[in-house]
Coordinates of N, CA and C in Angstrom, one line a residue:
M1 N -17.0 57.0 -26.5 CA -17.5 56.1 -25.5 C -16.8 56.4 -24.2
F2 N -17.5 56.4 -23.1 CA -16.9 56.5 -21.8 C -17.7 55.6 -20.8
D3 N -17.1 55.3 -19.6 CA -17.8 54.5 -18.7 C -18.4 55.3 -17.5
L4 N -19.6 54.9 -17.1 CA -20.2 55.4 -15.9 C -20.5 54.2 -15.0
T5 N -20.2 54.4 -13.7 CA -20.4 53.3 -12.7 C -21.6 53.7 -11.9
F6 N -22.5 52.7 -11.8 CA -23.8 52.8 -11.1 C -23.8 51.8 -10.0
T7 N -24.9 51.8 -9.2 CA -25.2 50.8 -8.3 C -26.6 50.2 -8.6
I8 N -26.7 48.9 -8.6 CA -28.0 48.2 -8.8 C -28.2 47.3 -7.6
D9 N -29.5 47.0 -7.5 CA -29.9 46.1 -6.4 C -29.8 44.6 -6.9
D10 N -28.9 43.8 -6.4 CA -28.8 42.4 -6.8 C -29.2 41.6 -5.6
Q11 N -30.5 41.1 -5.7 CA -31.1 40.3 -4.6 C -30.9 40.9 -3.2
G12 N -31.1 42.2 -3.1 CA -31.0 42.9 -1.9 C -29.7 43.5 -1.5
A13 N -28.7 43.2 -2.4 CA -27.3 43.7 -2.1 C -26.9 44.8 -3.1
P14 N -26.5 46.0 -2.7 CA -26.1 47.0 -3.6 C -24.8 46.5 -4.4
T15 N -24.9 46.5 -5.7 CA -23.8 46.0 -6.5 C -23.4 47.0 -7.5
P16 N -22.0 47.3 -7.7 CA -21.6 48.2 -8.7 C -21.7 47.6 -10.1
L17 N -22.1 48.5 -11.0 CA -22.3 48.1 -12.4 C -21.7 49.2 -13.3
T18 N -20.6 48.9 -14.0 CA -20.0 49.9 -14.9 C -20.6 49.7 -16.3
L19 N -21.1 50.8 -16.9 CA -21.7 50.7 -18.2 C -21.0 51.7 -19.2
P20 N -20.6 51.2 -20.4 CA -20.1 52.1 -21.4 C -21.2 52.8 -22.1
I21 N -21.1 54.2 -22.1 CA -22.1 55.0 -22.7 C -21.5 55.6 -24.0
D22 N -22.2 55.5 -25.1 CA -21.7 56.1 -26.4 C -22.7 57.0 -27.1
Q23 N -23.9 57.1 -26.5 CA -24.9 58.0 -27.1 C -25.9 58.4 -26.0
A24 N -26.3 59.7 -26.1 CA -27.3 60.2 -25.2 C -28.4 60.8 -26.0
V25 N -29.7 60.6 -25.6 CA -30.8 61.1 -26.3 C -31.8 61.7 -25.3
V26 N -32.3 62.9 -25.7 CA -33.3 63.6 -24.8 C -34.6 63.6 -25.6
A27 N -35.5 62.8 -25.1 CA -36.9 62.8 -25.7 C -37.7 63.9 -25.1
G28 N -38.3 64.7 -26.0 CA -39.1 65.8 -25.6 C -40.6 65.6 -26.0
W29 N -41.4 66.3 -25.2 CA -42.9 66.3 -25.5 C -43.4 64.9 -25.6
T30 N -43.2 64.1 -24.5 CA -43.5 62.7 -24.4 C -44.8 62.5 -23.7
G31 N -45.6 63.5 -23.4 CA -46.8 63.3 -22.6 C -47.8 62.4 -23.3
R32 N -48.5 61.5 -22.5 CA -49.5 60.7 -23.0 C -50.8 61.4 -23.2
D33 N -51.0 62.4 -22.3 CA -52.2 63.2 -22.3 C -52.0 64.5 -23.2
P34 N -52.7 64.6 -24.3 CA -52.4 65.8 -25.2 C -52.6 67.1 -24.5
V35 N -53.5 67.2 -23.5 CA -53.8 68.4 -22.8 C -52.6 68.8 -21.9
A36 N -52.0 67.8 -21.2 CA -50.9 68.1 -20.3 C -49.7 68.4 -21.2
R37 N -49.5 67.7 -22.3 CA -48.4 67.9 -23.2 C -48.5 69.4 -23.8
D38 N -49.7 69.8 -24.2 CA -49.8 71.1 -24.7 C -49.6 72.2 -23.6
K39 N -49.8 71.8 -22.4 CA -49.6 72.8 -21.3 C -48.1 73.0 -21.2
H40 N -47.3 72.0 -21.3 CA -45.8 72.1 -21.3 C -45.3 72.9 -22.5
I41 N -45.9 72.6 -23.7 CA -45.5 73.4 -24.9 C -45.8 74.8 -24.7
A42 N -47.0 75.1 -24.1 CA -47.4 76.5 -23.9 C -46.5 77.2 -22.9
E43 N -46.0 76.4 -21.9 CA -45.1 76.9 -20.9 C -43.8 77.4 -21.5
L44 N -43.3 76.6 -22.5 CA -42.1 76.9 -23.1 C -42.3 78.1 -24.1
E45 N -43.5 78.1 -24.8 CA -43.8 79.2 -25.7 C -43.8 80.5 -25.0
A46 N -44.2 80.5 -23.7 CA -44.2 81.7 -22.9 C -42.9 82.3 -22.7
I47 N -41.8 81.5 -22.8 CA -40.5 82.1 -22.6 C -39.7 82.1 -24.0
G48 N -40.5 82.0 -25.1 CA -40.0 82.2 -26.4 C -39.5 81.0 -27.1
V49 N -39.9 79.8 -26.7 CA -39.4 78.5 -27.3 C -40.5 78.1 -28.3
A50 N -40.1 77.9 -29.6 CA -41.0 77.5 -30.6 C -41.6 76.1 -30.4
R51 N -42.8 75.9 -30.9 CA -43.4 74.6 -30.8 C -42.6 73.5 -31.5
P52 N -42.5 72.3 -31.1 CA -41.7 71.2 -31.7 C -42.3 70.8 -33.1
A53 N -41.4 70.3 -33.9 CA -41.9 69.9 -35.3 C -42.8 68.6 -35.2
T54 N -42.5 67.8 -34.2 CA -43.2 66.6 -34.0 C -43.3 66.3 -32.5
T55 N -44.3 65.5 -32.1 CA -44.4 65.1 -30.7 C -44.6 63.5 -30.7
P56 N -43.7 62.8 -30.0 CA -42.5 63.3 -29.3 C -41.4 63.6 -30.3
I57 N -40.3 64.2 -29.8 CA -39.2 64.5 -30.6 C -37.9 64.1 -29.8
Y58 N -36.9 63.7 -30.6 CA -35.7 63.1 -29.9 C -34.5 63.9 -30.3
Y59 N -33.8 64.5 -29.3 CA -32.7 65.3 -29.5 C -31.4 64.5 -29.1
R60 N -30.4 64.5 -30.0 CA -29.1 63.9 -29.6 C -28.2 65.0 -28.9
V61 N -27.6 64.5 -27.9 CA -26.6 65.3 -27.2 C -25.3 64.5 -27.0
A62 N -24.2 65.2 -26.7 CA -23.0 64.5 -26.5 C -23.1 63.6 -25.3
A63 N -22.7 62.3 -25.4 CA -22.7 61.4 -24.3 C -21.9 61.9 -23.1
R64 N -20.9 62.6 -23.3 CA -20.0 63.2 -22.3 C -20.7 64.2 -21.4
R65 N -21.9 64.7 -21.8 CA -22.6 65.6 -21.0 C -23.2 64.9 -19.8
L66 N -23.3 63.6 -19.8 CA -23.8 62.9 -18.6 C -22.8 62.9 -17.5
T67 N -23.3 63.2 -16.3 CA -22.4 63.2 -15.1 C -23.2 62.8 -13.9
T68 N -22.5 62.2 -13.0 CA -23.1 61.8 -11.7 C -22.6 62.8 -10.6
A69 N -22.0 63.9 -11.0 CA -21.4 64.9 -10.1 C -22.5 65.6 -9.3
D70 N -22.1 66.2 -8.2 CA -23.1 66.9 -7.3 C -23.1 68.4 -7.6
S71 N -22.5 68.8 -8.6 CA -22.5 70.2 -9.0 C -22.2 70.4 -10.5
I72 N -22.8 71.4 -11.2 CA -22.4 71.7 -12.5 C -22.2 73.1 -12.7
E73 N -21.4 73.5 -13.7 CA -21.2 74.9 -14.0 C -21.9 75.3 -15.3
V74 N -22.6 76.5 -15.2 CA -23.4 76.9 -16.4 C -23.0 78.4 -16.7
S75 N -23.3 78.8 -17.9 CA -23.0 80.2 -18.3 C -24.2 81.0 -18.1
G76 N -24.1 82.0 -17.2 CA -25.3 82.9 -17.0 C -26.4 82.4 -16.1
E77 N -27.4 83.2 -16.1 CA -28.5 82.9 -15.1 C -29.8 82.3 -15.8
D78 N -29.6 81.8 -17.0 CA -30.8 81.4 -17.8 C -31.0 79.9 -18.0
S79 N -30.5 79.1 -17.1 CA -30.6 77.7 -17.2 C -31.5 77.1 -16.1
S80 N -32.0 75.9 -16.3 CA -32.8 75.3 -15.2 C -32.9 73.8 -15.5
G81 N -33.2 73.1 -14.4 CA -33.3 71.6 -14.5 C -34.7 71.1 -14.7
E82 N -34.8 69.8 -15.1 CA -36.0 69.1 -15.3 C -35.8 67.7 -14.9
V83 N -36.7 67.2 -14.0 CA -36.6 65.8 -13.6 C -37.1 64.9 -14.7
E84 N -36.4 63.8 -14.9 CA -36.8 62.8 -16.0 C -36.3 61.4 -15.6
F85 N -37.0 60.4 -16.0 CA -36.5 59.1 -15.9 C -35.5 58.9 -17.1
V86 N -34.5 58.0 -16.8 CA -33.5 57.7 -17.9 C -33.5 56.2 -18.1
L87 N -33.5 55.8 -19.4 CA -33.4 54.4 -19.8 C -32.0 54.2 -20.4
I88 N -31.3 53.1 -19.9 CA -30.0 52.8 -20.4 C -30.0 51.4 -20.9
G89 N -29.6 51.2 -22.2 CA -29.6 49.8 -22.7 C -28.2 49.2 -22.6
W90 N -28.2 47.9 -22.3 CA -26.9 47.2 -22.3 C -27.2 45.7 -22.4
Q91 N -26.6 45.1 -23.4 CA -26.6 43.6 -23.6 C -28.0 43.0 -23.5
G92 N -29.0 43.7 -24.2 CA -30.3 43.2 -24.2 C -31.2 43.6 -23.0
R93 N -30.5 44.2 -22.0 CA -31.3 44.6 -20.8 C -31.5 46.1 -20.9
V94 N -32.5 46.5 -20.1 CA -32.7 48.0 -20.0 C -32.8 48.3 -18.5
F95 N -32.0 49.3 -18.1 CA -32.0 49.8 -16.8 C -32.7 51.2 -16.8
V96 N -33.3 51.5 -15.6 CA -34.0 52.8 -15.5 C -33.4 53.5 -14.3
G97 N -33.2 54.8 -14.6 CA -32.6 55.7 -13.5 C -33.2 57.0 -13.5
L98 N -32.5 58.0 -13.0 CA -33.1 59.3 -12.7 C -32.1 60.4 -13.2
G99 N -32.6 61.4 -14.0 CA -31.7 62.4 -14.5 C -32.4 63.8 -14.5
S100 N -31.6 64.8 -14.8 CA -32.1 66.1 -15.0 C -31.6 66.6 -16.3
D101 N -32.6 67.0 -17.1 CA -32.2 67.6 -18.4 C -32.0 69.1 -18.2
H102 N -30.9 69.4 -17.7 CA -30.6 70.8 -17.4 C -30.3 71.5 -18.7
T103 N -31.1 72.6 -19.0 CA -31.1 73.3 -20.3 C -30.9 74.8 -20.2
D104 N -30.2 75.4 -21.1 CA -30.1 76.8 -21.2 C -31.3 77.4 -21.9
R105 N -32.1 78.1 -21.1 CA -33.4 78.6 -21.6 C -33.3 79.7 -22.6
K106 N -32.3 80.5 -22.5 CA -32.0 81.6 -23.4 C -31.7 81.1 -24.8
V107 N -30.8 80.1 -24.8 CA -30.4 79.5 -26.1 C -31.6 78.7 -26.7
E108 N -32.4 78.1 -25.8 CA -33.6 77.4 -26.2 C -34.5 78.2 -27.1
T109 N -34.6 79.5 -26.9 CA -35.5 80.3 -27.7 C -35.1 80.4 -29.1
Y110 N -33.8 80.1 -29.5 CA -33.5 80.1 -30.9 C -33.1 78.8 -31.4
S111 N -32.7 77.8 -30.6 CA -32.4 76.4 -31.0 C -32.5 75.5 -29.9
V112 N -33.5 74.7 -29.8 CA -33.7 73.7 -28.8 C -32.5 72.7 -28.8
T113 N -32.1 72.2 -30.0 CA -31.0 71.3 -30.1 C -29.8 71.8 -29.5
V114 N -29.4 73.1 -29.8 CA -28.2 73.6 -29.3 C -28.3 73.8 -27.8
S115 N -29.5 74.2 -27.3 CA -29.7 74.4 -25.8 C -29.5 73.1 -25.1
K116 N -29.9 72.0 -25.6 CA -29.7 70.7 -24.9 C -28.2 70.4 -24.8
Q117 N -27.4 70.9 -25.7 CA -25.9 70.6 -25.7 C -25.2 71.5 -24.7
M118 N -25.8 72.6 -24.3 CA -25.1 73.7 -23.5 C -24.7 73.3 -22.1
C119 N -25.5 72.4 -21.5 CA -25.4 72.1 -20.1 C -25.1 70.6 -19.8
D120 N -24.4 70.3 -18.7 CA -24.3 68.9 -18.3 C -25.6 68.4 -17.9
K121 N -25.7 67.0 -18.0 CA -27.0 66.4 -17.6 C -26.7 65.5 -16.4
P122 N -27.0 66.0 -15.2 CA -26.7 65.2 -14.0 C -27.7 64.0 -13.9
I123 N -27.1 62.8 -13.5 CA -27.9 61.6 -13.3 C -27.5 61.0 -12.0
A124 N -28.5 60.3 -11.4 CA -28.2 59.6 -10.2 C -27.4 58.4 -10.4
S125 N -26.6 57.9 -9.4 CA -25.7 56.8 -9.6 C -26.4 55.4 -9.3
E126 N -27.7 55.4 -9.0 CA -28.4 54.2 -8.8 C -29.3 53.9 -9.9
L127 N -29.4 52.6 -10.3 CA -30.3 52.1 -11.4 C -31.2 51.0 -10.9
W128 N -32.4 50.9 -11.5 CA -33.2 49.7 -11.3 C -33.3 48.9 -12.6
E129 N -33.6 47.7 -12.5 CA -33.9 46.9 -13.7 C -35.3 47.2 -14.2
L130 N -35.4 47.5 -15.4 CA -36.7 47.9 -16.0 C -37.8 46.8 -15.7
E131 N -37.3 45.6 -15.9 CA -38.3 44.5 -15.7 C -38.8 44.4 -14.3
D132 N -38.1 45.0 -13.3 CA -38.6 44.9 -12.0 C -39.7 45.9 -11.7
V133 N -39.9 46.9 -12.6 CA -40.8 48.0 -12.3 C -41.9 48.1 -13.5
I134 N -41.7 47.5 -14.6 CA -42.5 47.7 -15.7 C -44.0 47.3 -15.4
G135 N -44.2 46.3 -14.5 CA -45.5 45.9 -14.2 C -46.4 47.0 -13.5
H136 N -45.7 47.9 -12.8 CA -46.4 49.0 -12.2 C -45.8 50.3 -12.6
W137 N -45.4 50.4 -13.8 CA -44.7 51.6 -14.3 C -45.5 52.9 -14.1
D138 N -46.8 52.8 -14.4 CA -47.6 54.0 -14.4 C -47.8 54.6 -13.0
R139 N -47.4 53.8 -12.0 CA -47.5 54.3 -10.6 C -46.3 55.0 -10.1
L140 N -45.2 54.9 -10.8 CA -43.9 55.5 -10.4 C -44.1 57.0 -10.4
I141 N -43.4 57.7 -9.5 CA -43.5 59.1 -9.3 C -42.2 59.8 -9.5
L142 N -42.2 60.9 -10.3 CA -41.1 61.8 -10.5 C -41.4 63.1 -9.7
R143 N -40.4 63.6 -9.0 CA -40.6 64.8 -8.2 C -39.3 65.6 -8.2
S144 N -39.4 66.9 -8.2 CA -38.2 67.7 -8.0 C -38.5 68.9 -7.1
F145 N -37.4 69.4 -6.5 CA -37.5 70.6 -5.7 C -36.4 71.5 -6.2
A146 N -36.7 72.8 -6.2 CA -35.7 73.8 -6.6 C -35.5 74.8 -5.4
W147 N -34.2 75.2 -5.3 CA -33.8 76.2 -4.3 C -33.8 77.5 -5.0
I148 N -34.8 78.4 -4.7 CA -34.9 79.7 -5.3 C -35.0 80.7 -4.2
D149 N -34.1 81.7 -4.3 CA -34.0 82.8 -3.3 C -33.9 82.2 -1.9
G150 N -33.1 81.1 -1.7 CA -32.9 80.6 -0.4 C -34.0 79.7 0.1
E151 N -35.0 79.4 -0.7 CA -36.2 78.6 -0.3 C -36.3 77.4 -1.1
R152 N -36.6 76.3 -0.5 CA -36.8 75.0 -1.2 C -38.2 74.9 -1.5
V153 N -38.6 74.8 -2.8 CA -40.0 74.7 -3.3 C -40.2 73.5 -4.1
L154 N -41.4 72.9 -4.0 CA -41.8 71.8 -4.9 C -41.9 72.4 -6.3
Y155 N -41.1 71.8 -7.3 CA -41.0 72.4 -8.6 C -41.7 71.5 -9.6
Q156 N -41.7 70.2 -9.5 CA -42.4 69.3 -10.4 C -42.8 68.1 -9.7
E157 N -43.9 67.5 -10.1 CA -44.4 66.2 -9.6 C -45.4 65.6 -10.5
G158 N -45.3 64.3 -10.7 CA -46.3 63.6 -11.5 C -46.0 62.1 -11.5
T159 N -47.0 61.3 -11.9 CA -46.8 59.9 -12.1 C -46.6 59.6 -13.6
L160 N -46.0 58.4 -13.8 CA -45.6 58.1 -15.2 C -46.8 57.7 -16.1
D161 N -48.0 57.6 -15.5 CA -49.2 57.4 -16.4 C -49.4 58.6 -17.3
A162 N -48.7 59.7 -17.0 CA -48.9 60.9 -17.9 C -47.9 60.9 -19.0
M163 N -47.0 59.9 -19.0 CA -46.0 59.8 -20.1 C -46.3 58.6 -21.0
L164 N -45.7 58.7 -22.2 CA -45.8 57.6 -23.2 C -45.3 56.3 -22.5
P165 N -45.9 55.2 -22.8 CA -45.4 53.9 -22.3 C -44.0 53.7 -22.8
V166 N -43.2 53.0 -22.0 CA -41.8 52.8 -22.4 C -41.6 52.1 -23.8
K167 N -42.4 51.1 -24.1 CA -42.2 50.4 -25.3 C -42.5 51.4 -26.5
E168 N -43.5 52.2 -26.4 CA -43.8 53.1 -27.4 C -42.8 54.2 -27.6
L169 N -42.3 54.7 -26.4 CA -41.2 55.7 -26.5 C -40.0 55.2 -27.2
I170 N -39.6 54.0 -26.9 CA -38.4 53.4 -27.5 C -38.6 53.2 -29.0
E171 N -39.7 52.6 -29.3 CA -40.0 52.2 -30.7 C -40.1 53.5 -31.6
K172 N -40.7 54.6 -31.1 CA -40.8 55.8 -31.9 C -39.4 56.4 -32.1
G173 N -38.5 56.3 -31.1 CA -37.2 56.9 -31.1 C -36.2 56.1 -31.9
F174 N -36.4 54.8 -32.1 CA -35.4 54.0 -32.8 C -36.0 53.1 -33.9
G175 N -36.9 53.7 -34.6 CA -37.5 53.0 -35.8 C -38.0 51.7 -35.5
G176 N -38.7 51.5 -34.4 CA -39.3 50.2 -34.1 C -38.4 49.2 -33.5
K177 N -37.1 49.6 -33.3 CA -36.1 48.7 -32.7 C -36.0 48.9 -31.2
N178 N -35.1 48.0 -30.6 CA -34.9 48.1 -29.2 C -34.0 49.3 -28.8
L179 N -33.9 49.6 -27.6 CA -33.0 50.6 -27.1 C -31.5 50.1 -27.3
P180 N -30.7 50.8 -28.1 CA -29.3 50.3 -28.4 C -28.5 50.2 -27.1
D181 N -27.6 49.2 -27.2 CA -26.6 49.1 -26.1 C -25.8 50.4 -26.0
G182 N -25.5 50.9 -24.8 CA -24.7 52.0 -24.6 C -25.5 53.4 -24.8
C183 N -26.8 53.3 -25.0 CA -27.6 54.5 -25.2 C -28.3 54.9 -23.9
A184 N -28.2 56.1 -23.5 CA -29.0 56.6 -22.4 C -30.0 57.6 -22.9
M185 N -31.3 57.3 -22.6 CA -32.3 58.2 -23.2 C -33.2 58.8 -22.0
F186 N -33.2 60.1 -22.0 CA -34.1 60.8 -21.1 C -35.5 60.8 -21.6
G187 N -36.5 60.5 -20.7 CA -37.8 60.2 -21.1 C -38.9 61.3 -21.1
G188 N -38.5 62.5 -20.8 CA -39.5 63.6 -20.8 C -39.8 64.0 -19.4
T189 N -40.6 65.1 -19.3 CA -40.7 65.8 -18.0 C -42.1 66.3 -17.8
F190 N -42.4 66.9 -16.6 CA -43.7 67.5 -16.3 C -43.5 69.0 -16.3
A191 N -44.6 69.7 -16.4 CA -44.6 71.2 -16.3 C -44.2 71.6 -14.9
A192 N -43.5 72.7 -14.9 CA -43.0 73.3 -13.6 C -44.1 74.0 -12.9
K193 N -44.2 73.8 -11.6 CA -45.2 74.5 -10.8 C -44.8 75.9 -10.6
G194 N -45.5 76.8 -11.1 CA -45.1 78.2 -11.0 C -44.3 78.7 -12.2
G195 N -44.1 77.9 -13.2 CA -43.3 78.3 -14.3 C -41.9 77.9 -14.3
I196 N -41.2 77.8 -15.4 CA -39.8 77.5 -15.5 C -39.0 78.7 -15.0
R197 N -38.0 78.4 -14.1 CA -37.2 79.4 -13.6 C -35.9 78.8 -13.0
P198 N -34.8 79.6 -13.0 CA -33.5 79.1 -12.5 C -33.5 78.8 -11.0
A199 N -32.6 78.0 -10.6 CA -32.4 77.7 -9.2 C -30.9 77.5 -8.9
S200 N -30.6 77.8 -7.6 CA -29.2 77.6 -7.2 C -28.9 76.1 -6.9
R201 N -29.9 75.3 -6.6 CA -29.7 73.9 -6.3 C -31.0 73.2 -6.8
F202 N -30.8 72.0 -7.3 CA -31.9 71.2 -7.9 C -31.8 69.8 -7.2
E203 N -32.9 69.4 -6.6 CA -33.1 68.1 -6.0 C -34.2 67.4 -6.6
Y204 N -34.0 66.1 -6.9 CA -35.0 65.3 -7.6 C -35.0 63.9 -7.2
E205 N -36.2 63.2 -7.4 CA -36.3 61.8 -6.9 C -37.3 61.1 -7.8
F206 N -37.1 59.7 -7.7 CA -37.9 58.8 -8.5 C -38.4 57.8 -7.5
E207 N -39.7 57.8 -7.2 CA -40.3 57.0 -6.1 C -41.1 55.8 -6.7
D208 N -40.8 54.7 -6.1 CA -41.5 53.5 -6.5 C -42.4 53.1 -5.2
P209 N -43.7 53.5 -5.3 CA -44.6 53.3 -4.1 C -44.9 51.8 -3.9
V210 N -44.7 51.0 -4.9 CA -45.1 49.6 -4.8 C -43.9 48.8 -4.1
L211 N -42.7 49.0 -4.5 CA -41.6 48.3 -3.9 C -40.9 49.1 -2.8
K212 N -41.5 50.2 -2.5 CA -41.1 51.1 -1.3 C -39.7 51.5 -1.4
R213 N -39.3 52.1 -2.5 CA -37.9 52.5 -2.6 C -37.9 53.8 -3.5
S214 N -36.7 54.5 -3.4 CA -36.6 55.7 -4.2 C -35.2 55.9 -4.7
I215 N -35.0 56.6 -5.8 CA -33.7 57.0 -6.3 C -33.7 58.5 -6.1
R216 N -32.6 59.1 -5.5 CA -32.5 60.5 -5.3 C -31.2 61.0 -5.8
H217 N -31.2 62.3 -6.2 CA -30.0 63.0 -6.6 C -30.2 64.5 -6.4
A218 N -29.1 65.2 -6.3 CA -29.2 66.7 -6.1 C -27.8 67.3 -6.7
Y219 N -27.9 68.5 -7.1 CA -26.7 69.1 -7.6 C -26.8 70.7 -7.4
D220 N -25.7 71.3 -7.1 CA -25.6 72.7 -7.0 C -25.4 73.3 -8.4
V221 N -25.9 74.4 -8.7 CA -25.7 75.1 -10.0 C -24.8 76.3 -9.8
I222 N -23.6 76.2 -10.3 CA -22.5 77.2 -10.2 C -22.6 78.1 -11.5
T223 N -22.9 79.3 -11.3 CA -23.1 80.2 -12.4 C -21.8 81.0 -12.8
L224 N -21.4 80.8 -14.0 CA -20.3 81.5 -14.5 C -20.7 82.8 -15.2
P225 N -19.8 83.8 -15.1 CA -20.2 85.1 -15.7 C -20.2 85.1 -17.2
V226 N -21.1 85.9 -17.8 CA -21.1 86.0 -19.3 C -20.5 87.4 -19.6
R227 N -19.4 87.4 -20.3 CA -18.8 88.6 -20.7 C -19.1 89.1 -22.1
G228 N -19.3 90.3 -22.3 CA -19.7 90.8 -23.6 C -18.5 90.9 -24.5

């Protein structure tokens, strides 16, 4: 278990909140629309990743992989980010934030579980109360930009009506129970525009068009050499 400190909005005032995190889960293939879900599966198949055994599927990763840092180090040129919402349970409450399921794509071709463990998972330091957004959840927007060859390009974008509802996502992942205290769960992603590819910098945001606010984060990707 380790602590991560976030900021939440407490009646209009930014307030620090330190949460102990003891498990991290990455939910995959969580699309509500089977056509869109199959598009993402086909996208991964195109780079050699086998179809999942079930949809959705839940991968455990080391909780220590979570970080609010603005840079991460990766081995080689074969990793990339994915924008996702993140749910964190604590004392009966659920907070929602923003993360990137940064994954080693080369490793992913022989083991998705291992690939999820290979890279840090950058998350934003701001959280919202789930109860504040659940009434208009389907209207929330996830968006990412990737810096590729010195150019900032729109990489992913979509509204959460394309994802499984929160209640269903949690129930399927935890045997019909609530999200455990201290658990951070990534909720799935959208297909990449132009296909999955690495970037030197990844920027992403979570937009609430109803309450007129956004969570944003960005990180640089520092590539370490791979020696034979």
